[in-house]
mmCIF file of C-alpha atoms in Angstrom:
data_model
loop_
_atom_site.group_PDB
_atom_site.id
_atom_site.type_symbol
_atom_site.label_atom_id
_atom_site.label_comp_id
_atom_site.label_asym_id
_atom_site.label_seq_id
_atom_site.Cartn_x
_atom_site.Cartn_y
_atom_site.Cartn_z
ATOM 1 C CA MET I 1 0.086 0.060 0.021
ATOM 2 C CA SER I 2 1.004 3.531 -0.652
ATOM 3 C CA ARG I 3 1.986 5.697 2.065
ATOM 4 C CA ALA I 4 -1.165 7.964 1.449
ATOM 5 C CA ILE I 5 -3.569 5.167 1.857
ATOM 6 C CA VAL I 6 -1.836 4.153 5.166
ATOM 7 C CA VAL I 7 -2.111 7.925 6.519
ATOM 8 C CA GLY I 8 -5.664 7.698 5.256
ATOM 9 C CA LEU I 9 -6.492 4.652 7.293
ATOM 10 C CA PHE I 10 -4.562 6.113 10.254
ATOM 11 C CA VAL I 11 -6.521 9.136 10.188
ATOM 12 C CA PHE I 12 -9.881 7.566 9.682
ATOM 13 C CA GLY I 13 -9.322 5.090 12.751
ATOM 14 C CA ALA I 14 -8.288 8.091 14.744
ATOM 15 C CA LEU I 15 -11.508 9.755 13.907
ATOM 16 C CA ILE I 16 -13.510 6.845 14.616
ATOM 17 C CA ILE I 17 -11.825 6.528 17.919
ATOM 18 C CA LEU I 18 -12.419 10.279 18.671
ATOM 19 C CA ILE I 19 -16.167 10.008 17.735
ATOM 20 C CA ALA I 20 -16.679 6.961 19.906
ATOM 21 C CA ALA I 21 -14.938 8.713 22.804
ATOM 22 C CA VAL I 22 -17.108 11.843 22.445
ATOM 23 C CA PHE I 23 -20.146 9.724 22.206
ATOM 24 C CA LEU I 24 -19.274 7.723 25.247
ATOM 25 C CA ILE I 25 -18.413 10.815 27.224
ATOM 26 C CA GLY I 26 -21.399 12.795 25.985
ATOM 27 C CA ARG I 27 -23.688 9.801 27.037
ATOM 28 C CA LYS I 28 -22.096 9.652 30.348
ATOM 29 C CA GLU I 29 -22.370 13.401 30.988
ATOM 30 C CA LEU I 30 -25.963 13.470 29.264
ATOM 31 C CA LEU I 31 -24.916 15.606 26.534
ATOM 32 C CA PHE I 32 -27.296 13.960 24.064
ATOM 33 C CA SER I 33 -30.403 13.902 26.458
ATOM 34 C CA GLU I 34 -32.902 16.397 27.631
ATOM 35 C CA THR I 35 -32.243 16.886 31.478
ATOM 36 C CA PHE I 36 -33.584 19.269 34.291
ATOM 37 C CA GLU I 37 -32.218 20.253 37.438
ATOM 38 C CA LEU I 38 -32.822 19.083 40.868
ATOM 39 C CA ARG I 39 -31.262 19.984 44.291
ATOM 40 C CA ALA I 40 -30.614 18.230 47.550
ATOM 41 C CA GLU I 41 -29.087 19.336 50.610
ATOM 42 C CA PHE I 42 -26.747 17.209 53.042
ATOM 43 C CA PRO I 43 -24.940 17.786 56.147
ATOM 44 C CA ASN I 44 -21.744 16.387 54.416
ATOM 45 C CA VAL I 45 -21.473 14.549 51.107
ATOM 46 C CA ALA I 46 -19.396 11.534 52.288
ATOM 47 C CA GLY I 47 -16.863 11.713 49.603
ATOM 48 C CA LEU I 48 -19.485 12.365 46.778
ATOM 49 C CA ALA I 49 -18.047 14.114 43.783
ATOM 50 C CA PRO I 50 -19.156 16.073 40.594
ATOM 51 C CA GLY I 51 -19.771 13.634 37.673
ATOM 52 C CA SER I 52 -20.867 10.979 40.280
ATOM 53 C CA GLU I 53 -23.888 8.954 38.958
ATOM 54 C CA VAL I 54 -27.559 9.956 40.009
ATOM 55 C CA ARG I 55 -29.783 6.452 40.290
ATOM 56 C CA ILE I 56 -33.476 6.098 40.084
ATOM 57 C CA GLY I 57 -34.700 2.680 40.775
ATOM 58 C CA GLY I 58 -31.270 1.364 40.648
ATOM 59 C CA LEU I 59 -30.656 2.768 37.041
ATOM 60 C CA ARG I 60 -28.281 5.635 35.940
ATOM 61 C CA LYS I 61 -30.546 8.465 34.978
ATOM 62 C CA GLY I 62 -28.244 11.577 35.676
ATOM 63 C CA THR I 63 -25.019 12.999 37.168
ATOM 64 C CA VAL I 64 -24.050 15.069 39.946
ATOM 65 C CA LYS I 65 -23.584 18.526 38.238
ATOM 66 C CA GLU I 66 -22.208 20.626 40.960
ATOM 67 C CA ILE I 67 -21.595 20.526 44.636
ATOM 68 C CA ARG I 68 -21.860 23.847 46.607
ATOM 69 C CA LEU I 69 -20.450 24.601 50.083
ATOM 70 C CA PRO I 70 -22.579 26.466 52.349
ATOM 71 C CA GLU I 71 -22.132 30.083 53.079
ATOM 72 C CA SER I 72 -21.818 29.849 56.924
ATOM 73 C CA PRO I 73 -21.454 27.196 59.641
ATOM 74 C CA GLY I 74 -24.483 25.246 60.359
ATOM 75 C CA GLU I 75 -25.933 25.158 56.726
ATOM 76 C CA ASN I 76 -26.172 22.300 54.562
ATOM 77 C CA VAL I 77 -24.130 21.293 51.417
ATOM 78 C CA THR I 78 -26.160 21.801 48.283
ATOM 79 C CA VAL I 79 -25.795 19.099 45.634
ATOM 80 C CA VAL I 80 -27.143 20.199 42.125
ATOM 81 C CA LEU I 81 -28.367 17.069 39.971
ATOM 82 C CA SER I 82 -28.717 16.907 36.334
ATOM 83 C CA VAL I 83 -31.616 14.301 35.767
ATOM 84 C CA GLU I 84 -32.930 13.034 32.441
ATOM 85 C CA LYS I 85 -36.190 14.365 31.730
ATOM 86 C CA ASP I 86 -38.336 11.335 31.032
ATOM 87 C CA THR I 87 -37.971 10.574 34.863
ATOM 88 C CA ARG I 88 -40.019 13.537 35.942
ATOM 89 C CA ASN I 89 -43.200 11.587 36.283
ATOM 90 C CA LEU I 90 -41.322 9.124 38.492
ATOM 91 C CA ILE I 91 -39.741 11.936 40.885
ATOM 92 C CA ARG I 92 -42.437 13.441 42.938
ATOM 93 C CA ARG I 93 -42.397 16.184 45.761
ATOM 94 C CA ASP I 94 -42.275 13.397 48.684
ATOM 95 C CA SER I 95 -39.279 11.499 47.000
ATOM 96 C CA VAL I 96 -36.070 11.257 49.142
ATOM 97 C CA ALA I 97 -32.557 11.604 48.024
ATOM 98 C CA GLY I 98 -29.635 9.931 49.598
ATOM 99 C CA ILE I 99 -25.920 9.337 49.120
ATOM 100 C CA ALA I 100 -25.159 5.465 48.812
ATOM 101 C CA THR I 101 -22.016 3.387 48.123
ATOM 102 C CA GLU I 102 -21.479 0.422 45.504
ATOM 103 C CA GLY I 103 -20.456 -2.158 47.994
ATOM 104 C CA LEU I 104 -18.433 -1.349 51.011
ATOM 105 C CA LEU I 105 -15.787 0.565 49.511
ATOM 106 C CA GLY I 106 -17.266 1.445 46.143
ATOM 107 C CA ASN I 107 -17.817 4.823 44.411
ATOM 108 C CA LYS I 108 -20.416 7.269 45.796
ATOM 109 C CA HIS I 109 -23.846 8.050 44.004
ATOM 110 C CA VAL I 110 -27.001 9.740 44.789
ATOM 111 C CA SER I 111 -30.074 7.479 44.920
ATOM 112 C CA ILE I 112 -33.512 9.120 44.566
ATOM 113 C CA SER I 113 -36.619 6.923 45.668
ATOM 114 C CA PHE I 114 -39.846 6.855 43.528
ATOM 115 C CA GLY I 115 -42.446 9.179 44.964
ATOM 116 C CA SER I 116 -46.122 8.248 45.861
ATOM 117 C CA SER I 117 -48.668 8.299 43.040
ATOM 118 C CA ASP I 118 -50.665 11.020 44.478
ATOM 119 C CA ALA I 119 -47.820 13.734 45.154
ATOM 120 C CA GLU I 120 -47.203 16.158 42.457
ATOM 121 C CA PRO I 121 -44.333 15.989 40.163
ATOM 122 C CA VAL I 122 -41.120 18.028 40.786
ATOM 123 C CA GLN I 123 -40.512 20.948 38.654
ATOM 124 C CA ASP I 124 -37.121 22.142 37.442
ATOM 125 C CA GLY I 125 -34.930 23.552 40.195
ATOM 126 C CA ASP I 126 -37.169 22.126 43.212
ATOM 127 C CA THR I 127 -35.047 20.786 46.112
ATOM 128 C CA LEU I 128 -35.869 17.170 47.114
ATOM 129 C CA ARG I 129 -35.919 15.907 50.777
ATOM 130 C CA SER I 130 -32.768 14.160 51.939
ATOM 131 C CA VAL I 131 -31.579 11.597 54.409
ATOM 132 C CA THR I 132 -28.142 11.903 56.215
ATOM 133 C CA PRO I 133 -25.580 9.901 54.380
ATOM 134 C CA THR I 134 -23.762 7.241 56.255
ATOM 135 C CA ASP I 135 -20.182 7.513 56.861
ATOM 136 C CA TYR I 136 -18.078 4.403 57.029
ATOM 137 C CA SER I 137 -15.421 6.047 58.848
ATOM 138 C CA ASP I 138 -17.717 7.263 61.727
ATOM 139 C CA LEU I 139 -18.908 3.541 61.701
ATOM 140 C CA ILE I 140 -15.219 2.357 62.137
ATOM 141 C CA ASP I 141 -14.691 4.952 65.035
ATOM 142 C CA ARG I 142 -17.782 3.782 66.760
ATOM 143 C CA ALA I 143 -16.781 0.173 66.488
ATOM 144 C CA ASN I 144 -13.314 0.981 67.928
ATOM 145 C CA LYS I 145 -14.988 2.762 70.924
ATOM 146 C CA VAL I 146 -17.251 -0.438 71.383
ATOM 147 C CA ILE I 147 -14.087 -2.710 71.292
ATOM 148 C CA GLU I 148 -12.061 -0.472 73.678
ATOM 149 C CA GLN I 149 -15.275 -0.384 76.161
ATOM 150 C CA THR I 150 -15.695 -4.130 75.855
ATOM 151 C CA GLY I 151 -11.784 -4.654 76.672
ATOM 152 C CA GLU I 152 -12.122 -2.435 79.792
ATOM 153 C CA ALA I 153 -15.352 -4.427 80.937
ATOM 154 C CA LEU I 154 -13.398 -7.551 80.442
ATOM 155 C CA ASN I 155 -10.626 -6.503 82.377
ATOM 156 C CA GLU I 156 -12.987 -5.169 85.361
ATOM 157 C CA ALA I 157 -14.709 -8.578 85.156
ATOM 158 C CA LYS I 158 -11.110 -10.276 85.622
ATOM 159 C CA THR I 159 -10.511 -7.845 88.569
ATOM 160 C CA ALA I 160 -13.621 -9.100 89.991
ATOM 161 C CA LEU I 161 -13.088 -12.582 89.651
ATOM 162 C CA ARG I 162 -9.973 -12.448 91.461
ATOM 163 C CA THR I 163 -11.435 -10.664 94.324
ATOM 164 C CA VAL I 164 -14.236 -13.287 94.549
ATOM 165 C CA SER I 165 -11.491 -16.053 94.610
ATOM 166 C CA ARG I 166 -9.772 -14.194 97.431
ATOM 167 C CA ILE I 167 -12.921 -13.924 99.518
ATOM 168 C CA GLY I 168 -13.525 -17.545 99.022
ATOM 169 C CA SER I 169 -10.197 -18.379 100.454
ATOM 170 C CA ASP I 170 -10.848 -16.306 103.462
ATOM 171 C CA ILE I 171 -14.160 -17.901 104.013
ATOM 172 C CA GLU I 172 -12.578 -21.293 103.658
ATOM 173 C CA SER I 173 -9.718 -19.980 106.433
ATOM 174 C CA VAL I 174 -12.442 -18.913 108.662
ATOM 175 C CA VAL I 175 -14.275 -22.290 108.406
ATOM 176 C CA GLU I 176 -11.179 -23.984 109.195
ATOM 177 C CA LYS I 177 -10.354 -21.900 112.330
ATOM 178 C CA ILE I 178 -14.081 -22.371 113.724
ATOM 179 C CA ASP I 179 -13.778 -26.307 113.104
ATOM 180 C CA ARG I 180 -10.541 -26.334 115.117
ATOM 181 C CA GLY I 181 -12.518 -24.378 117.763
ATOM 182 C CA GLU I 182 -10.241 -21.101 117.419
ATOM 183 C CA GLY I 183 -11.957 -17.891 118.244
ATOM 184 C CA THR I 184 -15.114 -17.033 119.910
ATOM 185 C CA ILE I 185 -17.404 -18.448 117.273
ATOM 186 C CA GLY I 186 -15.229 -21.544 117.546
ATOM 187 C CA ALA I 187 -15.626 -21.888 121.129
ATOM 188 C CA LEU I 188 -19.407 -21.528 120.966
ATOM 189 C CA VAL I 189 -19.694 -24.162 118.442
ATOM 190 C CA ASN I 190 -17.204 -26.554 119.934
ATOM 191 C CA ASP I 191 -17.810 -25.868 123.809
ATOM 192 C CA ARG I 192 -20.916 -27.609 125.360
ATOM 193 C CA THR I 193 -20.995 -25.267 128.318
ATOM 194 C CA LEU I 194 -21.304 -22.251 126.227
ATOM 195 C CA TYR I 195 -24.304 -23.660 124.471
ATOM 196 C CA ASN I 196 -25.910 -24.413 127.747
ATOM 197 C CA GLN I 197 -25.667 -21.108 129.024
ATOM 198 C CA ALA I 198 -27.028 -19.824 125.631
ATOM 199 C CA ASN I 199 -29.974 -22.015 126.239
ATOM 200 C CA GLN I 200 -30.439 -20.631 129.776
ATOM 201 C CA ILE I 201 -30.369 -16.909 128.699
ATOM 202 C CA LEU I 202 -33.109 -17.807 126.172
ATOM 203 C CA ALA I 203 -35.227 -19.596 128.673
ATOM 204 C CA ASN I 204 -34.771 -16.484 130.980
ATOM 205 C CA ALA I 205 -35.980 -14.224 128.320
ATOM 206 C CA ASP I 206 -38.917 -16.175 127.631
ATOM 207 C CA LYS I 207 -39.863 -16.073 131.236
ATOM 208 C CA THR I 208 -39.401 -12.269 131.366
ATOM 209 C CA THR I 209 -41.602 -11.812 128.181
ATOM 210 C CA ARG I 210 -44.610 -13.727 129.903
ATOM 211 C CA THR I 211 -44.176 -11.704 132.829
ATOM 212 C CA ILE I 212 -44.512 -8.396 130.729
ATOM 213 C CA ASP I 213 -47.398 -10.078 129.131
ATOM 214 C CA SER I 214 -49.357 -10.733 132.283
ATOM 215 C CA ALA I 215 -48.529 -7.028 133.480
ATOM 216 C CA ALA I 216 -49.725 -5.559 130.191
ATOM 217 C CA GLU I 217 -53.133 -7.479 130.453
ATOM 218 C CA ASP I 218 -53.589 -6.237 133.986
ATOM 219 C CA LEU I 219 -52.739 -2.700 132.742
ATOM 220 C CA SER I 220 -55.276 -3.195 129.854
ATOM 221 C CA LYS I 221 -58.127 -4.168 132.304
ATOM 222 C CA LYS I 222 -57.381 -0.964 134.482
ATOM 223 C CA ALA I 223 -57.253 1.214 131.485
ATOM 224 C CA SER I 224 -60.644 -0.089 130.113
ATOM 225 C CA ALA I 225 -62.226 0.728 133.586
ATOM 226 C CA VAL I 226 -60.826 4.290 133.388
ATOM 227 C CA ILE I 227 -62.203 4.668 129.798
ATOM 228 C CA ASP I 228 -65.593 3.663 130.964
ATOM 229 C CA ASP I 229 -65.515 5.982 133.854
ATOM 230 C CA ALA I 230 -64.344 8.848 131.202
ATOM 231 C CA GLN I 231 -67.071 7.962 128.678
ATOM 232 C CA ALA I 232 -69.764 8.113 131.430
ATOM 233 C CA ALA I 233 -68.363 11.741 132.319
ATOM 234 C CA VAL I 234 -68.644 12.665 128.876
ATOM 235 C CA GLN I 235 -72.131 11.692 128.428
ATOM 236 C CA ASP I 236 -72.954 13.847 131.751
ATOM 237 C CA ILE I 237 -71.326 16.650 130.076
ATOM 238 C CA ARG I 238 -73.249 16.494 126.802
ATOM 239 C CA ARG I 239 -76.548 16.081 128.753
ATOM 240 C CA ALA I 240 -75.726 19.386 130.553
ATOM 241 C CA THR I 241 -74.628 21.131 127.333
ATOM 242 C CA THR I 242 -78.116 20.373 125.678
ATOM 243 C CA GLU I 243 -79.877 21.672 128.485
ATOM 244 C CA VAL I 244 -77.887 24.883 128.383
ATOM 245 C CA SER I 245 -78.336 25.142 124.432
ATOM 246 C CA ALA I 246 -82.095 24.627 124.851
ATOM 247 C CA ASN I 247 -82.319 27.410 127.358
ATOM 248 C CA THR I 248 -79.895 29.543 125.651
ATOM 249 C CA GLY I 249 -81.944 29.692 122.226
ATOM 250 C CA PRO I 250 -84.628 32.042 123.426
ATOM 251 C CA VAL I 251 -82.166 34.158 125.034
ATOM 252 C CA ILE I 252 -80.442 34.743 121.707
ATOM 253 C CA GLU I 253 -83.705 35.271 119.984
ATOM 254 C CA GLU I 254 -84.625 38.096 122.438
ATOM 255 C CA ALA I 255 -81.216 39.664 121.891
ATOM 256 C CA ARG I 256 -81.529 39.600 118.026
ATOM 257 C CA GLN I 257 -85.070 41.205 118.213
ATOM 258 C CA GLY I 258 -83.552 43.762 120.833
ATOM 259 C CA LEU I 259 -80.655 44.667 118.391
ATOM 260 C CA GLY I 260 -83.036 45.173 115.401
ATOM 261 C CA ALA I 261 -85.314 47.388 117.244
ATOM 262 C CA PHE I 262 -82.297 49.284 118.649
ATOM 263 C CA ASN I 263 -80.841 49.784 114.952
ATOM 264 C CA GLU I 264 -84.390 51.152 113.866
ATOM 265 C CA ASN I 265 -84.346 53.585 116.611
ATOM 266 C CA MET I 266 -80.749 54.567 115.847
ATOM 267 C CA GLN I 267 -81.688 55.189 112.153
ATOM 268 C CA ALA I 268 -84.741 57.328 113.303
ATOM 269 C CA LEU I 269 -82.300 59.110 115.631
ATOM 270 C CA LYS I 270 -80.105 60.223 112.818
ATOM 271 C CA ARG I 271 -82.925 62.274 111.413
ATOM 272 C CA ASN I 272 -83.737 63.952 114.576
ATOM 273 C CA TRP I 273 -83.314 67.602 114.597
ATOM 274 C CA PHE I 274 -80.915 67.382 117.370
ATOM 275 C CA PHE I 275 -78.648 64.767 115.996
ATOM 276 C CA ARG I 276 -78.994 65.068 112.222
ATOM 277 C CA GLY I 277 -76.690 68.116 112.271
ATOM 278 C CA PHE I 278 -73.726 65.811 113.310
ATOM 279 C CA PHE I 279 -74.387 63.365 110.385
ATOM 280 C CA ARG I 280 -74.748 66.279 107.938
ATOM 281 C CA ASP I 281 -71.323 67.731 109.035
ATOM 282 C CA ARG I 282 -69.791 64.260 108.861
ATOM 283 C CA GLY I 283 -71.092 63.952 105.250
ATOM 284 C CA TYR I 284 -73.134 60.686 105.354
ATOM 285 C CA PHE I 285 -76.000 58.991 107.282
ATOM 286 C CA ASN I 286 -75.872 55.224 106.474
ATOM 287 C CA LEU I 287 -72.864 53.100 106.323
ATOM 288 C CA GLU I 288 -74.191 50.700 103.769
ATOM 289 C CA ASP I 289 -74.629 53.494 101.331
ATOM 290 C CA LEU I 290 -70.665 53.846 101.158
ATOM 291 C CA THR I 291 -70.156 50.458 99.487
ATOM 292 C CA ARG I 292 -72.850 50.367 96.834
ATOM 293 C CA SER I 293 -70.342 51.829 94.202
ATOM 294 C CA GLU I 294 -67.280 50.509 95.579
ATOM 295 C CA ILE I 295 -65.181 47.928 93.903
ATOM 296 C CA ALA I 296 -62.953 45.246 95.555
ATOM 297 C CA ASP I 297 -59.733 45.670 93.637
ATOM 298 C CA VAL I 298 -58.571 48.925 91.730
ATOM 299 C CA PRO I 299 -57.319 47.959 88.091
ATOM 300 C CA LYS I 300 -53.857 48.816 87.231
ATOM 301 C CA ASP I 301 -52.228 51.235 84.661
ATOM 302 C CA PRO I 302 -54.736 53.895 84.501
ATOM 303 C CA ALA I 303 -54.619 56.215 81.246
ATOM 304 C CA ARG I 304 -54.981 59.273 83.494
ATOM 305 C CA ARG I 305 -54.238 60.147 87.410
ATOM 306 C CA PHE I 306 -55.310 63.079 89.334
ATOM 307 C CA VAL I 307 -54.217 63.588 92.948
ATOM 308 C CA ILE I 308 -55.763 66.290 95.324
ATOM 309 C CA ASP I 309 -54.800 66.604 99.043
ATOM 310 C CA ALA I 310 -57.774 65.985 101.217
ATOM 311 C CA ASP I 311 -57.438 69.301 102.950
ATOM 312 C CA ASP I 312 -57.987 71.047 99.779
ATOM 313 C CA LEU I 313 -61.336 69.498 99.196
ATOM 314 C CA PHE I 314 -63.067 69.009 102.451
ATOM 315 C CA ASP I 315 -63.791 71.373 105.590
ATOM 316 C CA GLU I 316 -62.163 68.872 108.055
ATOM 317 C CA PRO I 317 -59.968 65.903 107.711
ATOM 318 C CA ASP I 318 -62.721 63.745 109.524
ATOM 319 C CA THR I 319 -65.438 64.996 107.669
ATOM 320 C CA ALA I 320 -66.745 64.292 103.983
ATOM 321 C CA GLU I 321 -68.473 67.545 103.076
ATOM 322 C CA LEU I 322 -66.810 69.287 100.074
ATOM 323 C CA LYS I 323 -65.281 72.812 100.567
ATOM 324 C CA LYS I 324 -63.682 73.715 97.037
ATOM 325 C CA GLU I 325 -65.731 72.105 94.355
ATOM 326 C CA ASP I 326 -63.617 74.065 91.685
ATOM 327 C CA LYS I 327 -60.844 71.618 92.018
ATOM 328 C CA LEU I 328 -63.146 69.167 90.741
ATOM 329 C CA GLU I 329 -64.887 71.038 87.799
ATOM 330 C CA GLU I 330 -61.912 70.548 85.300
ATOM 331 C CA ILE I 331 -61.642 67.017 86.084
ATOM 332 C CA GLY I 332 -65.347 66.725 85.856
ATOM 333 C CA ARG I 333 -65.380 68.429 82.262
ATOM 334 C CA LEU I 334 -62.443 66.124 81.206
ATOM 335 C CA ILE I 335 -64.664 63.026 82.056
ATOM 336 C CA GLU I 336 -67.573 64.553 80.429
ATOM 337 C CA SER I 337 -65.739 65.244 76.911
ATOM 338 C CA SER I 338 -63.747 62.092 76.894
ATOM 339 C CA ASN I 339 -66.299 59.539 78.168
ATOM 340 C CA PRO I 340 -63.671 56.863 79.477
ATOM 341 C CA GLY I 341 -64.599 53.501 79.921
ATOM 342 C CA LEU I 342 -64.028 53.442 83.936
ATOM 343 C CA VAL I 343 -63.418 56.102 86.544
ATOM 344 C CA VAL I 344 -62.263 55.032 89.943
ATOM 345 C CA VAL I 345 -62.187 57.462 92.999
ATOM 346 C CA THR I 346 -59.930 56.580 95.599
ATOM 347 C CA ALA I 347 -59.446 57.900 99.181
ATOM 348 C CA TYR I 348 -56.870 57.921 101.830
ATOM 349 C CA THR I 349 -56.736 59.580 105.281
ATOM 350 C CA ASP I 350 -53.900 59.985 107.746
ATOM 351 C CA PRO I 351 -53.213 57.304 110.433
ATOM 352 C CA LYS I 352 -55.170 59.064 113.232
ATOM 353 C CA GLY I 353 -57.897 57.569 115.150
ATOM 354 C CA ALA I 354 -59.678 54.295 114.973
ATOM 355 C CA ALA I 355 -58.812 52.274 111.741
ATOM 356 C CA GLU I 356 -62.351 51.073 111.083
ATOM 357 C CA GLU I 357 -63.758 54.820 111.359
ATOM 358 C CA ASN I 358 -60.999 55.863 109.071
ATOM 359 C CA LEU I 359 -61.995 53.279 106.443
ATOM 360 C CA ASP I 360 -65.463 54.496 106.799
ATOM 361 C CA MET I 361 -64.523 58.235 106.272
ATOM 362 C CA THR I 362 -62.467 57.422 103.067
ATOM 363 C CA ARG I 363 -65.273 55.356 101.614
ATOM 364 C CA ALA I 364 -67.502 58.618 102.335
ATOM 365 C CA GLN I 365 -65.146 60.760 100.689
ATOM 366 C CA ALA I 366 -64.711 58.879 97.721
ATOM 367 C CA GLY I 367 -68.478 58.573 97.228
ATOM 368 C CA VAL I 368 -69.113 62.560 97.847
ATOM 369 C CA VAL I 369 -66.625 63.142 94.918
ATOM 370 C CA ARG I 370 -68.420 60.711 92.750
ATOM 371 C CA ARG I 371 -71.817 62.086 93.617
ATOM 372 C CA PHE I 372 -70.381 65.521 92.520
ATOM 373 C CA PHE I 373 -69.590 64.250 89.027
ATOM 374 C CA ILE I 374 -72.874 62.405 88.553
ATOM 375 C CA ASP I 375 -74.900 65.484 89.860
ATOM 376 C CA ASN I 376 -72.879 68.278 87.797
ATOM 377 C CA PHE I 377 -72.059 66.494 84.645
ATOM 378 C CA ARG I 378 -73.309 64.254 81.899
ATOM 379 C CA VAL I 379 -71.578 61.042 82.643
ATOM 380 C CA ASP I 380 -72.505 57.385 82.924
ATOM 381 C CA GLU I 381 -73.311 56.725 86.634
ATOM 382 C CA ASP I 382 -72.106 52.989 86.285
ATOM 383 C CA ALA I 383 -68.844 53.998 84.961
ATOM 384 C CA ILE I 384 -67.708 55.908 88.104
ATOM 385 C CA ARG I 385 -66.724 53.849 90.961
ATOM 386 C CA THR I 386 -65.024 54.213 94.313
ATOM 387 C CA LYS I 387 -62.501 52.641 96.540
ATOM 388 C CA GLY I 388 -61.711 53.841 100.346
ATOM 389 C CA PHE I 389 -58.427 52.460 101.685
ATOM 390 C CA GLY I 390 -58.538 53.910 104.989
ATOM 391 C CA GLU I 391 -55.337 54.916 106.605
ATOM 392 C CA ASN I 392 -52.303 55.784 104.665
ATOM 393 C CA ALA I 393 -49.217 54.901 106.571
ATOM 394 C CA ALA I 394 -46.742 55.507 103.776
ATOM 395 C CA THR I 395 -47.299 59.267 103.330
ATOM 396 C CA ARG I 396 -49.104 59.992 106.462
ATOM 397 C CA GLU I 397 -51.498 62.362 104.926
ATOM 398 C CA GLY I 398 -54.824 62.321 103.325
ATOM 399 C CA ARG I 399 -55.603 62.558 99.756
ATOM 400 C CA ILE I 400 -57.966 61.871 96.912
ATOM 401 C CA GLU I 401 -56.950 60.088 93.631
ATOM 402 C CA ILE I 402 -59.022 60.111 90.499
ATOM 403 C CA LEU I 403 -58.058 57.496 87.954
ATOM 404 C CA MET I 404 -59.301 57.345 84.399
ATOM 405 C CA TYR I 405 -59.376 54.214 82.262
ATOM 406 C CA SER I 406 -59.730 54.430 78.253
ATOM 407 C CA SER I 407 -61.278 50.919 78.029
ATOM 408 C CA GLN I 408 -63.818 48.944 80.564
ATOM 409 C CA PRO I 409 -61.527 46.808 82.652
ATOM 410 C CA GLU I 410 -62.855 43.663 84.348
ATOM 411 C CA VAL I 411 -63.748 44.749 88.189
ATOM 412 C CA ARG I 412 -65.118 42.821 91.059
ATOM 413 C CA GLU I 413 -67.858 44.191 93.315
ATOM 414 C CA THR I 414 -67.068 44.435 97.229
ATOM 415 C CA GLN I 415 -68.756 41.547 98.892
#
């Protein structure tokens, strides 16, 4: 053959090899197939590399296109997968991606499970759920730790066996000494005299126990007699108590009727021309009227708070008769214009006199201020409540506080 033919055959063969190589590489890299991208995130890729196979149902249907490191610690590694388009109906949104190994030490590849038939197919760029890959180096480390722990346990078991063996030898030595009559126990076992003395001690103890039982029986009989006498005395006391109760009932009823009549007389006496001036100066007639508008607990966080000294409002510290009503005019106009959800008038007095009287006086002063607002301004009567606190030991002065709330908080009535 001529040189030209040889060169032509060589070039033709090289082209065939090149075309075959391009075809094989292109088939492996899916250059001649339609593909779409999927993503999966893993804590670590366990040796997976770009170009590794992607298997679906055990068949090679894609390659690992790219592996992206996380931007910050604590995030996962993102694996970009290039998968053949004809598998889109098999891969669903509930499919799971995992990193598997061919055999024990084979190449790594990504395995994608089939999704359920009722789940939606994945779209280009979707991220699949993933499982943490198994790293055989971690398994080997764990196995080494287990082997080390097992060796330590065996060493401890050997030490325990040696200890048990020494204890057995010591017990055998003690038994031999007892058998030879050595020591206290040996003497008790081999000496008949000590045995007889022990029996005598037990007999004496039994006799003592019987004596104690007899004495306890006598004591029980005497105690029963004492208890019977006590029960008889209790019965006598009960009969006497019943007789006293029967005689006391009519007396209590008469006392109750007398108190009722006395209360009626006192109410009438309050309106008598000679005494009513005292109650008018005090500012109230009936103590029951003081608690009708009173609440049990004052709500927290009022929207507005006004504080007025008691000396600036009332004639005397121990009265509930207003002296300077002009100090309440501006507050009354504000209540009328703003229409708050709740207004609470609280009163305090200085710690002088009886505590119960001081409590009643603060209730009366709060009630007088409330009545002033109701009588002189167009306000909701149910929205204005009172609370008398009695003595104010903290500041040692009397004052009136008017608390305004923008909304109607939950309040409890005074029982």
